[in-house]
Every structure is written in structure tokens, then in C-alpha cells.
Amino acid sequence: MVRIAVVPGDGIGSEVIPVAQAVLASLHPDWDFFEVEVGYARWQREKTACTDDDIRAMRSADAILFGAVTTPPDPCYDSVILKIRQDLDLYANLRPVKGEGFDIMVVRENSEGLYSGIEWRERDRACTVRVVSVAGSMRIGRYASRLAAARGVPLTIGNKANVIKSDILFREICSAEASRAGVPYESRYIDALALDILMHPGRYHVIVTTNIFGDILSDVAGYLVGGLGMLPSANIGDQHALFEPVHGSAPDIAGQGIANPIAAVRSAAMLLDHLGYVGEAARIEEAILSLLHSGIRTPDLGGEATTEEFGAALLLALGF
């Protein structure tokens, strides 16, 4: 039996994840869905946001459907999603951005860089160490190169090697992995790339970059498809996989029932694709597009549908 860990998290996570879970459960009523509570709300209540038992529970699942967690500006609070990514070694973050005339996959190194968690406060400054390792660069470069080869497209290596020495290492290693895979590649400075991806999105296909650059670049590219409410993502390791919408917990709209569930549902589609249900993933995307074309949209897209109303319409479009 397929076991799916469901982690609603904070804010709108508890509103959009039930829609995504309902889609999965309708397609696979025999699957075992079990909930794991982590996040800031739990930390406020129990002074713990994610325990070793929670990690073990997620590790036992075939895949994880993850909502969003709030990370407050509190020096005593450690990021939950960073802990999960590191403990489960989810080193590849895949963020697709697809629209008319373009199909881009941002492959973000997910385990080091400025999100390595090596940081401290001193009397007159705060320090964060940016880690770019040979091993980390090799495996993300290899992953992205294989993905580009499978798609028959070139690879773009996003970096800031003209300023940051560690990016010279990253660029060299990713270039070597692309050559090894027989994939054409180009190197682009990340600031120029962020502009050009908006002006000429059709030029890009698979982009590999470091942790924080990938985070920012994929958010920037969200402009092309209507915002972060549309963007899914996958966190992939050799043994485990977690799927989450790119948007955060959005506390400003939490509880109003207006959150866009498309990113969460598309994340569920990526989960299906990862488990081998490629046709079902495509079926979900077709249903989403049919609703958007018919004018059924949440307020962020100019519509009036609530989160639940969009979810109900989606299930009908899928035939449930």
C-alpha cells in the first residue's frame, strides 16, 4: 500500500493541502494518508516545531505532501523545512514554470549554500556561511544534466562567478557534468538571467543553480504564470521525496478561504508523476487549465471562487 505523509503546516497550508489530498484520494482511495503536524503553530503551543519522531514518520512514507510553514524572525526558532530537507537529504528542488511558449524547470541545489544553517550572532554582526561543496555541486549538476538530456534540451547554469568565488567551483563542476552527459550548456550570471527569463522565457528549458539563487529565480519566474499561487515544487533525494507549493504560509489571507490551491494540487500531480502515475498527473493539469479557461478562479487570479469551491469544481472536472 502506498503511504503518503500529509503535512498541512501553518497558515493557508491547512486550506490548500486538503484540496490536493482530496484529488489524490479520489484517484487512489486505497492509499494510506496520515497527518504529521509540524510548524510554527505547534511551536507556539509546545515550544517544539518538528521532532525526531516527526522525521521518522515522514521517512516511513512513500512520499510527503507538504503545505507551508511560517518561519518567524526569532533566533530561537529553526526553520522546519530546512531541517526536513537536510534530515531526509532532499538535495534537488525542482520548480517547474510552464506557460504558452515556454516550459522551464529550475533545478535548485537544496542542501547547502546560504541555507546550510551555519550561522551565528556576534555583538556587532550576524554571520551566515555559504557552503558550496564539490559533492553537492556534482550531484545537483548530474541531476540537472540528466534531466536536460531526457528532455532533449540545453542546460543553463545560473551563477555569480564574476563576484563570488564559490560560484566558480559550482559553474566548473556543473559544466563538467553537462559535458559528461553530452548536454549543450551555457553559463549565465544570475542577475541578468532573472531579467532575461521574464523578457524571453522561451529561451530557457532546464536551469541549475545554487540554493538561494534558485529560490529567488523561481519566485521571479512566477510572474510569468500569474504568481506564486500557481507554482508547485518537488524536493527529491535518493530515498525520499517531498512535494510542496512554492508559496509560503501567507498569514495575511489565512482563514479567509480565498487561497489559491493550484500550486498545492500541481505539487500533488508532481507526486503522482514521481511515483509513476504520469497519465494521472497530466489529467490533473488538463482539469486545472479547463477551469481557468472557463473562468473559475480564486481572487488572486481575478475570480471569485473560494478555495473550497475551486477544489469542488476541480473534482467535478476530474469526473468525481
Short mmCIF file of N, CA, C and O in Angstrom, two decimals, residues 114-239:
data_model
loop_
_atom_site.label_atom_id
_atom_site.label_comp_id
_atom_site.label_asym_id
_atom_site.label_seq_id
_atom_site.Cartn_x
_atom_site.Cartn_y
_atom_site.Cartn_z
N LEU A 114 23.59 29.27 1.10
CA LEU A 114 23.27 30.14 2.24
C LEU A 114 22.23 29.53 3.17
O LEU A 114 21.99 30.05 4.26
N TYR A 115 21.60 28.43 2.73
CA TYR A 115 20.63 27.75 3.58
C TYR A 115 21.23 26.54 4.28
O TYR A 115 20.52 25.63 4.70
N SER A 116 22.54 26.53 4.43
CA SER A 116 23.20 25.40 5.09
C SER A 116 22.90 25.35 6.58
O SER A 116 23.10 24.33 7.23
N GLY A 117 22.46 26.47 7.14
CA GLY A 117 22.15 26.52 8.57
C GLY A 117 23.35 26.80 9.44
O GLY A 117 23.28 26.70 10.67
N ILE A 118 24.47 27.18 8.82
CA ILE A 118 25.67 27.52 9.59
C ILE A 118 25.69 29.03 9.78
O ILE A 118 26.12 29.79 8.89
N GLU A 119 25.21 29.49 10.90
CA GLU A 119 25.12 30.93 11.14
C GLU A 119 25.13 31.23 12.62
O GLU A 119 24.83 30.37 13.45
N TRP A 120 25.51 32.43 12.95
CA TRP A 120 25.61 32.81 14.34
C TRP A 120 25.54 34.33 14.47
O TRP A 120 25.72 35.06 13.51
N ARG A 121 25.25 34.79 15.69
CA ARG A 121 25.21 36.22 16.00
C ARG A 121 26.42 36.60 16.83
O ARG A 121 26.82 35.88 17.75
N GLU A 122 26.99 37.73 16.52
CA GLU A 122 28.04 38.32 17.33
C GLU A 122 27.55 39.67 17.83
O GLU A 122 26.44 40.11 17.50
N ARG A 123 28.36 40.35 18.61
CA ARG A 123 27.91 41.58 19.24
C ARG A 123 27.50 42.63 18.21
O ARG A 123 26.48 43.31 18.36
N ASP A 124 28.28 42.76 17.14
CA ASP A 124 28.01 43.83 16.18
C ASP A 124 27.72 43.32 14.78
O ASP A 124 27.76 44.08 13.81
N ARG A 125 27.44 42.01 14.62
CA ARG A 125 27.11 41.49 13.30
C ARG A 125 26.48 40.11 13.41
O ARG A 125 26.53 39.46 14.45
N ALA A 126 25.86 39.70 12.31
CA ALA A 126 25.33 38.35 12.18
C ALA A 126 26.01 37.70 10.98
O ALA A 126 26.20 38.35 9.94
N CYS A 127 26.37 36.42 11.10
CA CYS A 127 27.15 35.75 10.06
C CYS A 127 26.42 34.50 9.57
O CYS A 127 25.90 33.72 10.36
N THR A 128 26.42 34.32 8.26
CA THR A 128 25.89 33.12 7.63
C THR A 128 26.93 32.60 6.65
O THR A 128 27.40 33.36 5.80
N VAL A 129 27.27 31.34 6.76
CA VAL A 129 28.29 30.74 5.89
C VAL A 129 27.63 30.16 4.65
O VAL A 129 26.65 29.42 4.74
N ARG A 130 28.15 30.51 3.48
CA ARG A 130 27.67 29.97 2.21
C ARG A 130 28.55 28.77 1.84
O ARG A 130 29.73 28.94 1.54
N VAL A 131 27.98 27.60 1.88
CA VAL A 131 28.72 26.37 1.60
C VAL A 131 28.39 25.88 0.20
O VAL A 131 27.23 25.63 -0.12
N VAL A 132 29.40 25.74 -0.64
CA VAL A 132 29.25 25.13 -1.96
C VAL A 132 30.31 24.03 -2.05
O VAL A 132 31.50 24.32 -2.19
N SER A 133 29.90 22.79 -1.92
CA SER A 133 30.84 21.68 -1.88
C SER A 133 30.98 21.01 -3.24
O SER A 133 30.10 21.13 -4.10
N VAL A 134 32.08 20.29 -3.40
CA VAL A 134 32.28 19.52 -4.62
C VAL A 134 31.20 18.46 -4.75
O VAL A 134 30.56 18.30 -5.80
N ALA A 135 30.95 17.72 -3.66
CA ALA A 135 29.97 16.63 -3.70
C ALA A 135 28.57 17.15 -3.99
O ALA A 135 27.83 16.60 -4.80
N GLY A 136 28.18 18.26 -3.31
CA GLY A 136 26.86 18.82 -3.53
C GLY A 136 26.68 19.36 -4.93
O GLY A 136 25.62 19.19 -5.55
N SER A 137 27.71 20.00 -5.46
CA SER A 137 27.64 20.54 -6.81
C SER A 137 27.60 19.43 -7.85
O SER A 137 26.88 19.53 -8.86
N MET A 138 28.35 18.36 -7.61
CA MET A 138 28.37 17.25 -8.55
C MET A 138 27.01 16.58 -8.66
O MET A 138 26.52 16.32 -9.76
N ARG A 139 26.38 16.34 -7.53
CA ARG A 139 25.13 15.59 -7.62
C ARG A 139 23.99 16.44 -8.19
O ARG A 139 23.14 15.93 -8.92
N ILE A 140 23.98 17.75 -7.90
CA ILE A 140 22.91 18.57 -8.48
C ILE A 140 23.21 18.83 -9.95
O ILE A 140 22.29 18.86 -10.80
N GLY A 141 24.50 18.98 -10.29
CA GLY A 141 24.86 19.14 -11.70
C GLY A 141 24.53 17.90 -12.50
O GLY A 141 24.04 17.98 -13.64
N ARG A 142 24.77 16.74 -11.91
CA ARG A 142 24.46 15.47 -12.58
C ARG A 142 22.95 15.32 -12.75
O ARG A 142 22.48 14.92 -13.82
N TYR A 143 22.19 15.65 -11.70
CA TYR A 143 20.73 15.53 -11.76
C TYR A 143 20.17 16.42 -12.87
O TYR A 143 19.36 15.99 -13.69
N ALA A 144 20.61 17.68 -12.88
CA ALA A 144 20.09 18.63 -13.87
C ALA A 144 20.51 18.23 -15.28
O ALA A 144 19.72 18.35 -16.23
N SER A 145 21.72 17.73 -15.43
CA SER A 145 22.20 17.33 -16.76
C SER A 145 21.41 16.14 -17.29
O SER A 145 21.06 16.09 -18.48
N ARG A 146 21.13 15.18 -16.43
CA ARG A 146 20.34 14.03 -16.85
C ARG A 146 18.92 14.44 -17.21
O ARG A 146 18.33 13.91 -18.16
N LEU A 147 18.37 15.39 -16.46
CA LEU A 147 17.03 15.88 -16.76
C LEU A 147 17.01 16.59 -18.11
O LEU A 147 16.10 16.38 -18.93
N ALA A 148 18.03 17.41 -18.37
CA ALA A 148 18.11 18.11 -19.66
C ALA A 148 18.29 17.10 -20.80
O ALA A 148 17.68 17.25 -21.87
N ALA A 149 19.10 16.08 -20.57
CA ALA A 149 19.31 15.06 -21.60
C ALA A 149 18.01 14.31 -21.89
O ALA A 149 17.69 14.04 -23.06
N ALA A 150 17.26 13.97 -20.85
CA ALA A 150 16.00 13.26 -21.03
C ALA A 150 14.98 14.10 -21.80
O ALA A 150 14.17 13.56 -22.57
N ARG A 151 15.04 15.41 -21.61
CA ARG A 151 14.11 16.31 -22.29
C ARG A 151 14.63 16.73 -23.67
O ARG A 151 13.90 17.36 -24.43
N GLY A 152 15.90 16.46 -23.93
CA GLY A 152 16.49 16.85 -25.20
C GLY A 152 16.66 18.35 -25.33
O GLY A 152 16.48 18.92 -26.42
N VAL A 153 17.02 19.01 -24.22
CA VAL A 153 17.16 20.47 -24.21
C VAL A 153 18.51 20.84 -23.61
O VAL A 153 19.15 20.05 -22.91
N PRO A 154 18.99 22.06 -23.86
CA PRO A 154 20.25 22.51 -23.26
C PRO A 154 20.08 22.86 -21.79
O PRO A 154 18.96 23.07 -21.31
N LEU A 155 21.21 22.96 -21.11
CA LEU A 155 21.24 23.31 -19.70
C LEU A 155 21.78 24.72 -19.53
O LEU A 155 22.76 25.10 -20.18
N THR A 156 21.14 25.49 -18.66
CA THR A 156 21.65 26.81 -18.29
C THR A 156 22.16 26.74 -16.86
O THR A 156 21.45 26.27 -15.97
N ILE A 157 23.38 27.22 -16.63
CA ILE A 157 23.98 27.22 -15.29
C ILE A 157 23.92 28.63 -14.75
O ILE A 157 24.65 29.53 -15.21
N GLY A 158 23.04 28.88 -13.79
CA GLY A 158 22.90 30.19 -13.18
C GLY A 158 23.91 30.36 -12.06
O GLY A 158 23.99 29.52 -11.16
N ASN A 159 24.66 31.47 -12.08
CA ASN A 159 25.73 31.65 -11.10
C ASN A 159 26.09 33.13 -10.99
O ASN A 159 25.58 33.96 -11.73
N LYS A 160 26.98 33.42 -10.08
CA LYS A 160 27.55 34.76 -9.93
C LYS A 160 29.07 34.64 -9.79
O LYS A 160 29.70 35.21 -8.90
N ALA A 161 29.63 33.84 -10.71
CA ALA A 161 31.06 33.52 -10.65
C ALA A 161 31.95 34.73 -10.88
O ALA A 161 33.15 34.68 -10.58
N ASN A 162 31.40 35.81 -11.41
CA ASN A 162 32.19 37.02 -11.62
C ASN A 162 32.44 37.77 -10.31
O ASN A 162 33.30 38.66 -10.25
N VAL A 163 31.72 37.40 -9.25
CA VAL A 163 31.86 38.07 -7.97
C VAL A 163 32.15 37.09 -6.83
O VAL A 163 32.99 37.35 -5.97
N ILE A 164 31.47 35.95 -6.83
CA ILE A 164 31.53 35.01 -5.72
C ILE A 164 32.42 33.82 -6.09
O ILE A 164 32.12 33.08 -7.03
N LYS A 165 33.49 33.63 -5.36
CA LYS A 165 34.46 32.58 -5.69
C LYS A 165 33.86 31.18 -5.63
O LYS A 165 34.19 30.32 -6.45
N SER A 166 32.96 30.94 -4.68
CA SER A 166 32.38 29.60 -4.58
C SER A 166 31.54 29.27 -5.80
O SER A 166 31.35 28.09 -6.13
N ASP A 167 31.05 30.28 -6.50
CA ASP A 167 30.28 30.01 -7.71
C ASP A 167 31.17 29.61 -8.89
O ASP A 167 30.68 29.01 -9.85
N ILE A 168 32.45 29.93 -8.81
CA ILE A 168 33.37 29.43 -9.83
C ILE A 168 33.43 27.92 -9.76
O ILE A 168 33.36 27.21 -10.78
N LEU A 169 33.53 27.40 -8.54
CA LEU A 169 33.52 25.95 -8.33
C LEU A 169 32.22 25.34 -8.84
O LEU A 169 32.23 24.33 -9.58
N PHE A 170 31.09 25.94 -8.47
CA PHE A 170 29.79 25.42 -8.88
C PHE A 170 29.67 25.38 -10.40
O PHE A 170 29.25 24.38 -10.98
N ARG A 171 30.07 26.46 -11.05
CA ARG A 171 29.98 26.54 -12.51
C ARG A 171 30.88 25.50 -13.17
O ARG A 171 30.46 24.83 -14.13
N GLU A 172 32.09 25.34 -12.68
CA GLU A 172 33.03 24.37 -13.26
C GLU A 172 32.49 22.95 -13.16
O GLU A 172 32.56 22.18 -14.13
N ILE A 173 31.97 22.61 -12.01
CA ILE A 173 31.50 21.24 -11.80
C ILE A 173 30.25 20.96 -12.62
O ILE A 173 30.12 19.90 -13.25
N CYS A 174 29.30 21.91 -12.64
CA CYS A 174 28.07 21.70 -13.43
C CYS A 174 28.40 21.64 -14.93
O CYS A 174 27.78 20.85 -15.66
N SER A 175 29.37 22.43 -15.36
CA SER A 175 29.80 22.37 -16.77
C SER A 175 30.36 20.99 -17.09
O SER A 175 30.06 20.42 -18.15
N ALA A 176 31.17 20.46 -16.18
CA ALA A 176 31.76 19.14 -16.39
C ALA A 176 30.70 18.05 -16.43
O ALA A 176 30.77 17.13 -17.25
N GLU A 177 29.69 18.16 -15.57
CA GLU A 177 28.61 17.16 -15.56
C GLU A 177 27.78 17.25 -16.84
O GLU A 177 27.36 16.22 -17.39
N ALA A 178 27.55 18.46 -17.33
CA ALA A 178 26.81 18.61 -18.58
C ALA A 178 27.59 18.00 -19.75
O ALA A 178 27.03 17.29 -20.60
N SER A 179 28.88 18.24 -19.77
CA SER A 179 29.72 17.66 -20.82
C SER A 179 29.71 16.15 -20.75
O SER A 179 29.63 15.46 -21.78
N ARG A 180 29.79 15.63 -19.54
CA ARG A 180 29.78 14.18 -19.35
C ARG A 180 28.47 13.57 -19.85
O ARG A 180 28.46 12.46 -20.38
N ALA A 181 27.38 14.29 -19.68
CA ALA A 181 26.07 13.80 -20.12
C ALA A 181 25.80 14.08 -21.59
O ALA A 181 24.77 13.68 -22.13
N GLY A 182 26.71 14.80 -22.25
CA GLY A 182 26.52 15.14 -23.65
C GLY A 182 25.46 16.19 -23.87
O GLY A 182 24.81 16.22 -24.93
N VAL A 183 25.31 17.08 -22.90
CA VAL A 183 24.25 18.11 -22.96
C VAL A 183 24.87 19.47 -23.28
O VAL A 183 25.82 19.89 -22.60
N PRO A 184 24.37 20.18 -24.28
CA PRO A 184 24.83 21.55 -24.52
C PRO A 184 24.51 22.42 -23.31
O PRO A 184 23.46 22.25 -22.68
N TYR A 185 25.39 23.36 -22.99
CA TYR A 185 25.13 24.19 -21.82
C TYR A 185 25.65 25.60 -22.04
O TYR A 185 26.48 25.86 -22.90
N GLU A 186 25.10 26.52 -21.25
CA GLU A 186 25.59 27.89 -21.23
C GLU A 186 25.63 28.35 -19.78
O GLU A 186 24.90 27.85 -18.94
N SER A 187 26.49 29.29 -19.50
CA SER A 187 26.60 29.89 -18.18
C SER A 187 26.02 31.30 -18.23
O SER A 187 26.35 32.07 -19.13
N ARG A 188 25.11 31.61 -17.28
CA ARG A 188 24.52 32.95 -17.24
C ARG A 188 24.62 33.50 -15.83
O ARG A 188 24.35 32.80 -14.85
N TYR A 189 25.01 34.78 -15.71
CA TYR A 189 25.03 35.41 -14.40
C TYR A 189 23.59 35.58 -13.90
O TYR A 189 22.69 35.99 -14.66
N ILE A 190 23.38 35.29 -12.65
CA ILE A 190 22.02 35.12 -12.12
C ILE A 190 21.20 36.40 -12.18
O ILE A 190 19.98 36.35 -12.40
N ASP A 191 21.82 37.57 -12.01
CA ASP A 191 21.05 38.81 -12.05
C ASP A 191 20.55 39.09 -13.47
O ASP A 191 19.38 39.45 -13.67
N ALA A 192 21.42 38.91 -14.47
CA ALA A 192 20.99 39.08 -15.86
C ALA A 192 19.97 38.02 -16.25
O ALA A 192 19.02 38.29 -16.99
N LEU A 193 20.15 36.81 -15.72
CA LEU A 193 19.22 35.72 -16.01
C LEU A 193 17.83 36.01 -15.46
O LEU A 193 16.82 35.72 -16.11
N ALA A 194 17.77 36.60 -14.26
CA ALA A 194 16.48 36.92 -13.66
C ALA A 194 15.68 37.89 -14.52
O ALA A 194 14.45 37.80 -14.60
N LEU A 195 16.37 38.81 -15.17
CA LEU A 195 15.69 39.74 -16.07
C LEU A 195 15.31 39.06 -17.37
O LEU A 195 14.19 39.18 -17.85
N ASP A 196 16.26 38.31 -17.95
CA ASP A 196 16.03 37.74 -19.27
C ASP A 196 14.96 36.65 -19.25
O ASP A 196 14.26 36.46 -20.25
N ILE A 197 14.82 35.96 -18.13
CA ILE A 197 13.81 34.90 -18.07
C ILE A 197 12.41 35.51 -18.15
O ILE A 197 11.46 34.87 -18.62
N LEU A 198 12.28 36.77 -17.71
CA LEU A 198 10.99 37.46 -17.82
C LEU A 198 10.79 38.02 -19.23
O LEU A 198 9.66 38.04 -19.74
N MET A 199 11.85 38.46 -19.84
CA MET A 199 11.74 39.06 -21.17
C MET A 199 11.66 38.02 -22.28
O MET A 199 10.94 38.20 -23.26
N HIS A 200 12.41 36.90 -22.10
CA HIS A 200 12.47 35.88 -23.15
C HIS A 200 12.39 34.48 -22.52
O HIS A 200 13.35 33.70 -22.60
N PRO A 201 11.28 34.13 -21.91
CA PRO A 201 11.20 32.83 -21.21
C PRO A 201 11.39 31.63 -22.13
O PRO A 201 11.86 30.58 -21.69
N GLY A 202 11.04 31.78 -23.41
CA GLY A 202 11.18 30.67 -24.35
C GLY A 202 12.61 30.26 -24.61
O GLY A 202 12.86 29.19 -25.18
N ARG A 203 13.58 31.09 -24.18
CA ARG A 203 15.00 30.75 -24.38
C ARG A 203 15.47 29.68 -23.41
O ARG A 203 16.54 29.09 -23.61
N TYR A 204 14.72 29.45 -22.33
CA TYR A 204 15.23 28.63 -21.24
C TYR A 204 14.42 27.35 -21.06
O TYR A 204 13.21 27.32 -21.31
N HIS A 205 15.11 26.33 -20.61
CA HIS A 205 14.50 25.00 -20.51
C HIS A 205 14.79 24.38 -19.14
O HIS A 205 13.91 24.31 -18.30
N VAL A 206 16.01 23.94 -18.91
CA VAL A 206 16.44 23.46 -17.60
C VAL A 206 17.53 24.39 -17.08
O VAL A 206 18.53 24.62 -17.77
N ILE A 207 17.31 24.95 -15.91
CA ILE A 207 18.26 25.87 -15.29
C ILE A 207 18.71 25.26 -13.97
O ILE A 207 17.88 24.89 -13.14
N VAL A 208 20.01 25.14 -13.76
CA VAL A 208 20.54 24.65 -12.49
C VAL A 208 21.27 25.79 -11.80
O VAL A 208 22.00 26.56 -12.44
N THR A 209 21.05 25.92 -10.50
CA THR A 209 21.70 27.00 -9.77
C THR A 209 21.77 26.65 -8.29
O THR A 209 21.27 25.60 -7.86
N THR A 210 22.41 27.51 -7.52
CA THR A 210 22.60 27.26 -6.10
C THR A 210 21.33 27.57 -5.32
O THR A 210 20.34 28.06 -5.86
N ASN A 211 21.38 27.30 -4.02
CA ASN A 211 20.18 27.26 -3.20
C ASN A 211 19.39 28.58 -3.20
O ASN A 211 18.23 28.62 -3.63
N ILE A 212 19.99 29.64 -2.73
CA ILE A 212 19.22 30.89 -2.62
C ILE A 212 18.93 31.49 -3.99
O ILE A 212 17.86 32.08 -4.21
N PHE A 213 19.85 31.33 -4.95
CA PHE A 213 19.59 31.84 -6.29
C PHE A 213 18.40 31.12 -6.92
O PHE A 213 17.57 31.73 -7.60
N GLY A 214 18.31 29.80 -6.71
CA GLY A 214 17.19 29.05 -7.24
C GLY A 214 15.88 29.44 -6.60
O GLY A 214 14.83 29.48 -7.25
N ASP A 215 15.92 29.73 -5.31
CA ASP A 215 14.74 30.17 -4.58
C ASP A 215 14.22 31.48 -5.17
O ASP A 215 13.03 31.63 -5.49
N ILE A 216 15.11 32.43 -5.34
CA ILE A 216 14.72 33.75 -5.85
C ILE A 216 14.30 33.67 -7.32
O ILE A 216 13.28 34.24 -7.72
N LEU A 217 15.10 32.97 -8.13
CA LEU A 217 14.82 32.92 -9.57
C LEU A 217 13.47 32.29 -9.86
O LEU A 217 12.71 32.80 -10.71
N SER A 218 13.12 31.22 -9.18
CA SER A 218 11.84 30.56 -9.43
C SER A 218 10.67 31.44 -8.98
O SER A 218 9.61 31.45 -9.61
N ASP A 219 10.87 32.19 -7.90
CA ASP A 219 9.83 33.13 -7.47
C ASP A 219 9.65 34.25 -8.50
O ASP A 219 8.53 34.65 -8.81
N VAL A 220 10.76 34.75 -9.02
CA VAL A 220 10.69 35.78 -10.07
C VAL A 220 9.92 35.25 -11.27
O VAL A 220 9.05 35.92 -11.84
N ALA A 221 10.22 34.01 -11.67
CA ALA A 221 9.56 33.41 -12.84
C ALA A 221 8.07 33.19 -12.61
O ALA A 221 7.32 33.05 -13.58
N GLY A 222 7.63 33.19 -11.35
CA GLY A 222 6.21 33.06 -11.07
C GLY A 222 5.38 34.16 -11.70
O GLY A 222 4.18 33.98 -11.97
N TYR A 223 6.01 35.30 -11.98
CA TYR A 223 5.32 36.41 -12.65
C TYR A 223 4.77 35.97 -14.00
O TYR A 223 3.72 36.46 -14.45
N LEU A 224 5.46 35.03 -14.64
CA LEU A 224 5.07 34.60 -15.99
C LEU A 224 3.75 33.83 -16.01
O LEU A 224 3.11 33.73 -17.06
N VAL A 225 3.37 33.25 -14.88
CA VAL A 225 2.18 32.39 -14.86
C VAL A 225 1.10 32.86 -13.89
O VAL A 225 0.15 32.13 -13.62
N GLY A 226 1.23 34.07 -13.37
CA GLY A 226 0.18 34.60 -12.52
C GLY A 226 0.46 34.62 -11.04
O GLY A 226 -0.44 34.90 -10.25
N GLY A 227 1.68 34.32 -10.65
CA GLY A 227 2.04 34.44 -9.24
C GLY A 227 2.39 33.12 -8.58
O GLY A 227 2.30 32.04 -9.17
N LEU A 228 2.79 33.21 -7.31
CA LEU A 228 3.26 32.04 -6.58
C LEU A 228 2.16 31.03 -6.32
O LEU A 228 2.44 29.85 -6.07
N GLY A 229 0.92 31.47 -6.36
CA GLY A 229 -0.19 30.54 -6.14
C GLY A 229 -0.33 29.50 -7.23
O GLY A 229 -1.14 28.56 -7.11
N MET A 230 0.46 29.64 -8.29
CA MET A 230 0.39 28.71 -9.42
C MET A 230 1.54 27.72 -9.45
O MET A 230 1.53 26.78 -10.24
N LEU A 231 2.56 27.93 -8.61
CA LEU A 231 3.82 27.19 -8.76
C LEU A 231 3.97 26.05 -7.77
O LEU A 231 3.98 26.26 -6.56
N PRO A 232 4.17 24.83 -8.26
CA PRO A 232 4.46 23.68 -7.40
C PRO A 232 5.96 23.48 -7.28
O PRO A 232 6.76 24.15 -7.95
N SER A 233 6.34 22.52 -6.45
CA SER A 233 7.75 22.14 -6.40
C SER A 233 7.88 20.74 -5.84
O SER A 233 6.97 20.21 -5.20
N ALA A 234 9.03 20.15 -6.12
CA ALA A 234 9.38 18.83 -5.58
C ALA A 234 10.74 18.92 -4.93
O ALA A 234 11.64 19.62 -5.44
N ASN A 235 10.90 18.24 -3.81
CA ASN A 235 12.18 18.12 -3.13
C ASN A 235 12.58 16.65 -3.20
O ASN A 235 11.93 15.80 -2.57
N ILE A 236 13.60 16.35 -3.97
CA ILE A 236 13.92 14.96 -4.30
C ILE A 236 15.27 14.56 -3.72
O ILE A 236 16.25 15.30 -3.81
N GLY A 237 15.31 13.37 -3.11
CA GLY A 237 16.55 12.76 -2.68
C GLY A 237 16.65 11.37 -3.25
O GLY A 237 15.78 10.93 -4.01
N ASP A 238 17.69 10.67 -2.89
CA ASP A 238 17.86 9.31 -3.40
C ASP A 238 16.86 8.34 -2.79
O ASP A 238 16.54 7.32 -3.40
N GLN A 239 16.37 8.65 -1.58
CA GLN A 239 15.47 7.72 -0.88
C GLN A 239 14.09 8.31 -0.61
O GLN A 239 13.14 7.55 -0.41
#
